[in-house]
Amino acid sequence: MRHRALRRQLDHQGFTIRPMTEADLPQAHQLSVEVGWPHRPDDWRLIFGLGEGFVACDEIGRALGSAMWWPFGDRFATVGMVIISPRLQAQGAGRRLMDTIFARVGSRDLRLNSTAAGYRLYRSLDFEPIGRIFQHQGRAIVPIDEVAGRAHVRPLIEGDHGRITELDRAAYGADRSRVIAALLARSSGVVYERADKIVGFALARPFGRGTVVGPIVAEDDEMAIALVAPHVEEHAGTFLRVDTAFEEGAFGQYLENAGMPAFDTVETMVKGKHHRPKGPARIFGLVTQALG
């Protein structure tokens, strides 16, 4: 009933908003292609299965705008995949899609990564910038310099999954166990051990134009480099991507040396409380810019 009432309310604006369904994914994928985002249909299916979305449709039912959100417990969520066709931008579809999400998230604190195109809208909705994410990508090459800490790194095995989920929860500041479970089913991974205890990890999976490494959970630049290095070696000569807030310092320099210069940036923004890490580990590489 709530969605039908919302639809009637917006009809006079030339578009309607309704819940996203799996049948909308081809049109949602086309929207992302039109704005130059690299998501493949499989990438859309993954993120759709983990969250809730809405689409803005024109008078003949075509999805010309999208927005999604992903709950991580009852206190925190992320927002992303907000894409509006030029035809609907002037009609306020972006704001209406965000209002629809606000009505669903309750009192949760929110975080998103904003492109330059969306920044003005999010500021008008009381999101505050807290930092930037650097999108490193390119054809991977193995740097000639020796990587410290490699002796602590080994392949991830099924018995590590519980510890991986625990580490991610502490580093991310919220419980995204459903996301980690979905990623483990489609990723290769390595872990970093100290005194027979896993203290860091990095997953890699097909995404966009090639492979993305993320999440990367590490305590410092040296550990993050040791965790990414096996993935660089495995995918040398192919397209590799890492999204990171740790641009300055040794980690960012390593990514440059590994053939992945910074290609683009987005602004991390929050509405409400900023959920911080609860231990020594940090998120050195994002799952995606939408999921964090």
PDB file of N, CA, C and O in Angstrom, residues 62-121:
ATOM      1  N   ARG A  62       9.700   2.465 -18.550  1.00  0.00           N
ATOM      2  CA  ARG A  62      11.145   2.271 -18.652  1.00  0.00           C
ATOM      3  C   ARG A  62      11.839   2.807 -17.403  1.00  0.00           C
ATOM      4  O   ARG A  62      11.537   3.915 -16.945  1.00  0.00           O
ATOM      5  N   ALA A  63      12.771   2.030 -16.866  1.00  0.00           N
ATOM      6  CA  ALA A  63      13.536   2.466 -15.699  1.00  0.00           C
ATOM      7  C   ALA A  63      14.610   3.449 -16.153  1.00  0.00           C
ATOM      8  O   ALA A  63      15.575   3.071 -16.822  1.00  0.00           O
ATOM      9  N   LEU A  64      14.451   4.725 -15.777  1.00  0.00           N
ATOM     10  CA  LEU A  64      15.385   5.773 -16.167  1.00  0.00           C
ATOM     11  C   LEU A  64      16.145   6.335 -14.969  1.00  0.00           C
ATOM     12  O   LEU A  64      16.867   7.320 -15.090  1.00  0.00           O
ATOM     13  N   GLY A  65      15.970   5.704 -13.820  1.00  0.00           N
ATOM     14  CA  GLY A  65      16.714   6.096 -12.633  1.00  0.00           C
ATOM     15  C   GLY A  65      16.739   4.947 -11.648  1.00  0.00           C
ATOM     16  O   GLY A  65      15.821   4.115 -11.625  1.00  0.00           O
ATOM     17  N   SER A  66      17.798   4.883 -10.832  1.00  0.00           N
ATOM     18  CA  SER A  66      17.913   3.798  -9.851  1.00  0.00           C
ATOM     19  C   SER A  66      18.572   4.314  -8.591  1.00  0.00           C
ATOM     20  O   SER A  66      19.309   5.318  -8.611  1.00  0.00           O
ATOM     21  N   ALA A  67      18.315   3.623  -7.489  1.00  0.00           N
ATOM     22  CA  ALA A  67      18.990   3.884  -6.216  1.00  0.00           C
ATOM     23  C   ALA A  67      18.830   2.642  -5.352  1.00  0.00           C
ATOM     24  O   ALA A  67      17.784   1.983  -5.391  1.00  0.00           O
ATOM     25  N   MET A  68      19.878   2.312  -4.581  1.00  0.00           N
ATOM     26  CA  MET A  68      19.836   1.145  -3.719  1.00  0.00           C
ATOM     27  C   MET A  68      20.383   1.475  -2.345  1.00  0.00           C
ATOM     28  O   MET A  68      21.094   2.472  -2.158  1.00  0.00           O
ATOM     29  N   TRP A  69      20.033   0.603  -1.378  1.00  0.00           N
ATOM     30  CA  TRP A  69      20.640   0.710  -0.051  1.00  0.00           C
ATOM     31  C   TRP A  69      20.851  -0.688   0.501  1.00  0.00           C
ATOM     32  O   TRP A  69      20.188  -1.642   0.099  1.00  0.00           O
ATOM     33  N   TRP A  70      21.840  -0.785   1.406  1.00  0.00           N
ATOM     34  CA  TRP A  70      22.226  -2.078   1.975  1.00  0.00           C
ATOM     35  C   TRP A  70      22.331  -1.949   3.491  1.00  0.00           C
ATOM     36  O   TRP A  70      23.156  -1.184   4.000  1.00  0.00           O
ATOM     37  N   PRO A  71      21.466  -2.666   4.235  1.00  0.00           N
ATOM     38  CA  PRO A  71      21.513  -2.579   5.705  1.00  0.00           C
ATOM     39  C   PRO A  71      22.611  -3.472   6.274  1.00  0.00           C
ATOM     40  O   PRO A  71      22.774  -4.627   5.846  1.00  0.00           O
ATOM     41  N   PHE A  72      23.352  -2.941   7.216  1.00  0.00           N
ATOM     42  CA  PHE A  72      24.353  -3.701   7.959  1.00  0.00           C
ATOM     43  C   PHE A  72      24.007  -3.584   9.437  1.00  0.00           C
ATOM     44  O   PHE A  72      24.542  -2.739  10.155  1.00  0.00           O
ATOM     45  N   GLY A  73      23.061  -4.433   9.862  1.00  0.00           N
ATOM     46  CA  GLY A  73      22.526  -4.316  11.201  1.00  0.00           C
ATOM     47  C   GLY A  73      21.440  -3.258  11.242  1.00  0.00           C
ATOM     48  O   GLY A  73      20.999  -2.720  10.218  1.00  0.00           O
ATOM     49  N   ASP A  74      20.991  -2.929  12.454  1.00  0.00           N
ATOM     50  CA  ASP A  74      19.876  -1.986  12.596  1.00  0.00           C
ATOM     51  C   ASP A  74      20.326  -0.559  12.881  1.00  0.00           C
ATOM     52  O   ASP A  74      19.499   0.315  13.144  1.00  0.00           O
ATOM     53  N   ARG A  75      21.659  -0.307  12.774  1.00  0.00           N
ATOM     54  CA  ARG A  75      22.146   1.043  13.067  1.00  0.00           C
ATOM     55  C   ARG A  75      22.908   1.684  11.921  1.00  0.00           C
ATOM     56  O   ARG A  75      23.255   2.864  12.000  1.00  0.00           O
ATOM     57  N   PHE A  76      23.175   0.917  10.847  1.00  0.00           N
ATOM     58  CA  PHE A  76      24.046   1.444   9.799  1.00  0.00           C
ATOM     59  C   PHE A  76      23.641   0.868   8.443  1.00  0.00           C
ATOM     60  O   PHE A  76      23.193  -0.279   8.346  1.00  0.00           O
ATOM     61  N   ALA A  77      23.808   1.667   7.391  1.00  0.00           N
ATOM     62  CA  ALA A  77      23.538   1.209   6.023  1.00  0.00           C
ATOM     63  C   ALA A  77      24.362   2.040   5.056  1.00  0.00           C
ATOM     64  O   ALA A  77      24.809   3.157   5.372  1.00  0.00           O
ATOM     65  N   THR A  78      24.556   1.500   3.864  1.00  0.00           N
ATOM     66  CA  THR A  78      25.176   2.270   2.791  1.00  0.00           C
ATOM     67  C   THR A  78      24.158   2.484   1.684  1.00  0.00           C
ATOM     68  O   THR A  78      23.189   1.736   1.539  1.00  0.00           O
ATOM     69  N   VAL A  79      24.403   3.524   0.899  1.00  0.00           N
ATOM     70  CA  VAL A  79      23.540   3.894  -0.224  1.00  0.00           C
ATOM     71  C   VAL A  79      24.413   3.950  -1.472  1.00  0.00           C
ATOM     72  O   VAL A  79      25.570   4.382  -1.419  1.00  0.00           O
ATOM     73  N   GLY A  80      23.870   3.498  -2.607  1.00  0.00           N
ATOM     74  CA  GLY A  80      24.651   3.560  -3.831  1.00  0.00           C
ATOM     75  C   GLY A  80      23.833   3.217  -5.058  1.00  0.00           C
ATOM     76  O   GLY A  80      22.617   3.037  -4.992  1.00  0.00           O
ATOM     77  N   MET A  81      24.536   3.105  -6.187  1.00  0.00           N
ATOM     78  CA  MET A  81      23.928   2.834  -7.495  1.00  0.00           C
ATOM     79  C   MET A  81      22.828   3.854  -7.787  1.00  0.00           C
ATOM     80  O   MET A  81      21.786   3.525  -8.361  1.00  0.00           O
ATOM     81  N   VAL A  82      23.083   5.102  -7.398  1.00  0.00           N
ATOM     82  CA  VAL A  82      22.143   6.186  -7.682  1.00  0.00           C
ATOM     83  C   VAL A  82      22.498   6.738  -9.061  1.00  0.00           C
ATOM     84  O   VAL A  82      23.510   7.413  -9.243  1.00  0.00           O
ATOM     85  N   ILE A  83      21.660   6.415 -10.029  1.00  0.00           N
ATOM     86  CA  ILE A  83      21.903   6.799 -11.421  1.00  0.00           C
ATOM     87  C   ILE A  83      20.606   7.380 -11.974  1.00  0.00           C
ATOM     88  O   ILE A  83      19.552   6.739 -11.907  1.00  0.00           O
ATOM     89  N   ILE A  84      20.682   8.580 -12.518  1.00  0.00           N
ATOM     90  CA  ILE A  84      19.499   9.245 -13.055  1.00  0.00           C
ATOM     91  C   ILE A  84      19.789   9.661 -14.493  1.00  0.00           C
ATOM     92  O   ILE A  84      20.786  10.327 -14.767  1.00  0.00           O
ATOM     93  N   SER A  85      18.918   9.293 -15.409  1.00  0.00           N
ATOM     94  CA  SER A  85      19.092   9.712 -16.793  1.00  0.00           C
ATOM     95  C   SER A  85      18.881  11.218 -16.895  1.00  0.00           C
ATOM     96  O   SER A  85      18.147  11.814 -16.098  1.00  0.00           O
ATOM     97  N   PRO A  86      19.531  11.858 -17.859  1.00  0.00           N
ATOM     98  CA  PRO A  86      19.361  13.314 -18.005  1.00  0.00           C
ATOM     99  C   PRO A  86      17.896  13.727 -18.121  1.00  0.00           C
ATOM    100  O   PRO A  86      17.508  14.795 -17.645  1.00  0.00           O
ATOM    101  N   ARG A  87      17.086  12.889 -18.729  1.00  0.00           N
ATOM    102  CA  ARG A  87      15.668  13.227 -18.907  1.00  0.00           C
ATOM    103  C   ARG A  87      14.952  13.444 -17.583  1.00  0.00           C
ATOM    104  O   ARG A  87      14.048  14.286 -17.485  1.00  0.00           O
ATOM    105  N   LEU A  88      15.323  12.688 -16.543  1.00  0.00           N
ATOM    106  CA  LEU A  88      14.638  12.787 -15.256  1.00  0.00           C
ATOM    107  C   LEU A  88      15.357  13.665 -14.239  1.00  0.00           C
ATOM    108  O   LEU A  88      14.790  13.998 -13.208  1.00  0.00           O
ATOM    109  N   GLN A  89      16.608  14.029 -14.517  1.00  0.00           N
ATOM    110  CA  GLN A  89      17.361  14.821 -13.538  1.00  0.00           C
ATOM    111  C   GLN A  89      16.665  16.135 -13.219  1.00  0.00           C
ATOM    112  O   GLN A  89      16.563  16.528 -12.052  1.00  0.00           O
ATOM    113  N   ALA A  90      16.201  16.824 -14.246  1.00  0.00           N
ATOM    114  CA  ALA A  90      15.573  18.132 -14.030  1.00  0.00           C
ATOM    115  C   ALA A  90      14.222  18.024 -13.340  1.00  0.00           C
ATOM    116  O   ALA A  90      13.696  19.020 -12.843  1.00  0.00           O
ATOM    117  N   GLN A  91      13.676  16.821 -13.297  1.00  0.00           N
ATOM    118  CA  GLN A  91      12.373  16.624 -12.666  1.00  0.00           C
ATOM    119  C   GLN A  91      12.485  16.207 -11.199  1.00  0.00           C
ATOM    120  O   GLN A  91      11.482  15.910 -10.557  1.00  0.00           O
ATOM    121  N   GLY A  92      13.701  16.170 -10.677  1.00  0.00           N
ATOM    122  CA  GLY A  92      13.877  15.865  -9.264  1.00  0.00           C
ATOM    123  C   GLY A  92      13.828  14.396  -8.914  1.00  0.00           C
ATOM    124  O   GLY A  92      13.581  14.038  -7.754  1.00  0.00           O
ATOM    125  N   ALA A  93      14.093  13.521  -9.884  1.00  0.00           N
ATOM    126  CA  ALA A  93      14.002  12.088  -9.611  1.00  0.00           C
ATOM    127  C   ALA A  93      15.052  11.624  -8.613  1.00  0.00           C
ATOM    128  O   ALA A  93      14.793  10.735  -7.797  1.00  0.00           O
ATOM    129  N   GLY A  94      16.249  12.225  -8.660  1.00  0.00           N
ATOM    130  CA  GLY A  94      17.286  11.824  -7.713  1.00  0.00           C
ATOM    131  C   GLY A  94      16.877  12.069  -6.274  1.00  0.00           C
ATOM    132  O   GLY A  94      17.036  11.201  -5.408  1.00  0.00           O
ATOM    133  N   ARG A  95      16.336  13.251  -6.007  1.00  0.00           N
ATOM    134  CA  ARG A  95      15.883  13.572  -4.650  1.00  0.00           C
ATOM    135  C   ARG A  95      14.736  12.660  -4.228  1.00  0.00           C
ATOM    136  O   ARG A  95      14.688  12.195  -3.083  1.00  0.00           O
ATOM    137  N   ARG A  96      13.811  12.375  -5.139  1.00  0.00           N
ATOM    138  CA  ARG A  96      12.676  11.519  -4.791  1.00  0.00           C
ATOM    139  C   ARG A  96      13.127  10.090  -4.507  1.00  0.00           C
ATOM    140  O   ARG A  96      12.598   9.430  -3.603  1.00  0.00           O
ATOM    141  N   LEU A  97      14.096   9.599  -5.267  1.00  0.00           N
ATOM    142  CA  LEU A  97      14.621   8.266  -4.982  1.00  0.00           C
ATOM    143  C   LEU A  97      15.302   8.233  -3.622  1.00  0.00           C
ATOM    144  O   LEU A  97      15.126   7.278  -2.853  1.00  0.00           O
ATOM    145  N   MET A  98      16.046   9.273  -3.303  1.00  0.00           N
ATOM    146  CA  MET A  98      16.700   9.322  -1.991  1.00  0.00           C
ATOM    147  C   MET A  98      15.672   9.434  -0.880  1.00  0.00           C
ATOM    148  O   MET A  98      15.818   8.800   0.172  1.00  0.00           O
ATOM    149  N   ASP A  99      14.609  10.221  -1.078  1.00  0.00           N
ATOM    150  CA  ASP A  99      13.551  10.310  -0.068  1.00  0.00           C
ATOM    151  C   ASP A  99      12.902   8.942   0.161  1.00  0.00           C
ATOM    152  O   ASP A  99      12.530   8.592   1.292  1.00  0.00           O
ATOM    153  N   THR A 100      12.758   8.179  -0.917  1.00  0.00           N
ATOM    154  CA  THR A 100      12.185   6.841  -0.785  1.00  0.00           C
ATOM    155  C   THR A 100      13.084   5.956   0.072  1.00  0.00           C
ATOM    156  O   THR A 100      12.601   5.195   0.927  1.00  0.00           O
ATOM    157  N   ILE A 101      14.387   6.050  -0.146  1.00  0.00           N
ATOM    158  CA  ILE A 101      15.321   5.268   0.668  1.00  0.00           C
ATOM    159  C   ILE A 101      15.298   5.737   2.118  1.00  0.00           C
ATOM    160  O   ILE A 101      15.293   4.917   3.051  1.00  0.00           O
ATOM    161  N   PHE A 102      15.255   7.054   2.341  1.00  0.00           N
ATOM    162  CA  PHE A 102      15.195   7.562   3.711  1.00  0.00           C
ATOM    163  C   PHE A 102      13.991   6.987   4.457  1.00  0.00           C
ATOM    164  O   PHE A 102      14.061   6.721   5.662  1.00  0.00           O
ATOM    165  N   ALA A 103      12.896   6.803   3.751  1.00  0.00           N
ATOM    166  CA  ALA A 103      11.694   6.264   4.393  1.00  0.00           C
ATOM    167  C   ALA A 103      11.867   4.797   4.769  1.00  0.00           C
ATOM    168  O   ALA A 103      11.125   4.287   5.613  1.00  0.00           O
ATOM    169  N   ARG A 104      12.825   4.124   4.179  1.00  0.00           N
ATOM    170  CA  ARG A 104      13.047   2.698   4.429  1.00  0.00           C
ATOM    171  C   ARG A 104      14.135   2.432   5.455  1.00  0.00           C
ATOM    172  O   ARG A 104      14.098   1.400   6.148  1.00  0.00           O
ATOM    173  N   VAL A 105      15.116   3.322   5.575  1.00  0.00           N
ATOM    174  CA  VAL A 105      16.285   3.013   6.406  1.00  0.00           C
ATOM    175  C   VAL A 105      16.026   3.234   7.891  1.00  0.00           C
ATOM    176  O   VAL A 105      16.821   2.788   8.737  1.00  0.00           O
ATOM    177  N   GLY A 106      14.952   3.915   8.230  1.00  0.00           N
ATOM    178  CA  GLY A 106      14.680   4.183   9.637  1.00  0.00           C
ATOM    179  C   GLY A 106      15.700   5.136  10.232  1.00  0.00           C
ATOM    180  O   GLY A 106      16.074   6.140   9.617  1.00  0.00           O
ATOM    181  N   SER A 107      16.195   4.794  11.413  1.00  0.00           N
ATOM    182  CA  SER A 107      17.131   5.683  12.114  1.00  0.00           C
ATOM    183  C   SER A 107      18.592   5.330  11.844  1.00  0.00           C
ATOM    184  O   SER A 107      19.483   5.838  12.525  1.00  0.00           O
ATOM    185  N   ARG A 108      18.851   4.474  10.870  1.00  0.00           N
ATOM    186  CA  ARG A 108      20.224   4.057  10.587  1.00  0.00           C
ATOM    187  C   ARG A 108      21.090   5.237  10.149  1.00  0.00           C
ATOM    188  O   ARG A 108      20.632   6.141   9.433  1.00  0.00           O
ATOM    189  N   ASP A 109      22.352   5.214  10.555  1.00  0.00           N
ATOM    190  CA  ASP A 109      23.348   6.117  10.011  1.00  0.00           C
ATOM    191  C   ASP A 109      23.679   5.652   8.596  1.00  0.00           C
ATOM    192  O   ASP A 109      23.686   4.438   8.311  1.00  0.00           O
ATOM    193  N   LEU A 110      23.968   6.608   7.707  1.00  0.00           N
ATOM    194  CA  LEU A 110      24.165   6.286   6.304  1.00  0.00           C
ATOM    195  C   LEU A 110      25.545   6.724   5.821  1.00  0.00           C
ATOM    196  O   LEU A 110      26.085   7.739   6.275  1.00  0.00           O
ATOM    197  N   ARG A 111      26.072   5.956   4.879  1.00  0.00           N
ATOM    198  CA  ARG A 111      27.328   6.325   4.221  1.00  0.00           C
ATOM    199  C   ARG A 111      27.196   6.033   2.734  1.00  0.00           C
ATOM    200  O   ARG A 111      26.551   5.065   2.327  1.00  0.00           O
ATOM    201  N   LEU A 112      27.813   6.870   1.920  1.00  0.00           N
ATOM    202  CA  LEU A 112      27.841   6.658   0.479  1.00  0.00           C
ATOM    203  C   LEU A 112      29.127   7.242  -0.082  1.00  0.00           C
ATOM    204  O   LEU A 112      29.831   8.004   0.580  1.00  0.00           O
ATOM    205  N   ASN A 113      29.434   6.856  -1.303  1.00  0.00           N
ATOM    206  CA  ASN A 113      30.560   7.418  -2.035  1.00  0.00           C
ATOM    207  C   ASN A 113      30.016   8.168  -3.240  1.00  0.00           C
ATOM    208  O   ASN A 113      29.375   7.578  -4.106  1.00  0.00           O
ATOM    209  N   SER A 114      30.257   9.466  -3.271  1.00  0.00           N
ATOM    210  CA  SER A 114      29.627  10.337  -4.249  1.00  0.00           C
ATOM    211  C   SER A 114      30.563  10.672  -5.402  1.00  0.00           C
ATOM    212  O   SER A 114      31.714  11.059  -5.189  1.00  0.00           O
ATOM    213  N   THR A 115      30.041  10.554  -6.625  1.00  0.00           N
ATOM    214  CA  THR A 115      30.728  11.110  -7.774  1.00  0.00           C
ATOM    215  C   THR A 115      30.560  12.628  -7.752  1.00  0.00           C
ATOM    216  O   THR A 115      29.748  13.169  -6.991  1.00  0.00           O
ATOM    217  N   ALA A 116      31.295  13.300  -8.621  1.00  0.00           N
ATOM    218  CA  ALA A 116      31.156  14.755  -8.707  1.00  0.00           C
ATOM    219  C   ALA A 116      29.729  15.137  -9.105  1.00  0.00           C
ATOM    220  O   ALA A 116      29.190  16.139  -8.632  1.00  0.00           O
ATOM    221  N   ALA A 117      29.096  14.311  -9.943  1.00  0.00           N
ATOM    222  CA  ALA A 117      27.745  14.622 -10.414  1.00  0.00           C
ATOM    223  C   ALA A 117      26.720  14.586  -9.292  1.00  0.00           C
ATOM    224  O   ALA A 117      25.728  15.323  -9.324  1.00  0.00           O
ATOM    225  N   GLY A 118      26.935  13.736  -8.283  1.00  0.00           N
ATOM    226  CA  GLY A 118      25.946  13.595  -7.223  1.00  0.00           C
ATOM    227  C   GLY A 118      26.220  14.428  -5.988  1.00  0.00           C
ATOM    228  O   GLY A 118      25.354  14.519  -5.097  1.00  0.00           O
ATOM    229  N   TYR A 119      27.385  15.060  -5.920  1.00  0.00           N
ATOM    230  CA  TYR A 119      27.821  15.717  -4.675  1.00  0.00           C
ATOM    231  C   TYR A 119      26.834  16.799  -4.220  1.00  0.00           C
ATOM    232  O   TYR A 119      26.472  16.872  -3.040  1.00  0.00           O
ATOM    233  N   ARG A 120      26.400  17.629  -5.140  1.00  0.00           N
ATOM    234  CA  ARG A 120      25.504  18.730  -4.762  1.00  0.00           C
ATOM    235  C   ARG A 120      24.195  18.211  -4.180  1.00  0.00           C
ATOM    236  O   ARG A 120      23.676  18.746  -3.195  1.00  0.00           O
ATOM    237  N   LEU A 121      23.640  17.157  -4.785  1.00  0.00           N
ATOM    238  CA  LEU A 121      22.401  16.566  -4.268  1.00  0.00           C
ATOM    239  C   LEU A 121      22.599  16.059  -2.847  1.00  0.00           C
ATOM    240  O   LEU A 121      21.780  16.345  -1.958  1.00  0.00           O
TER     241      LEU A 121
END
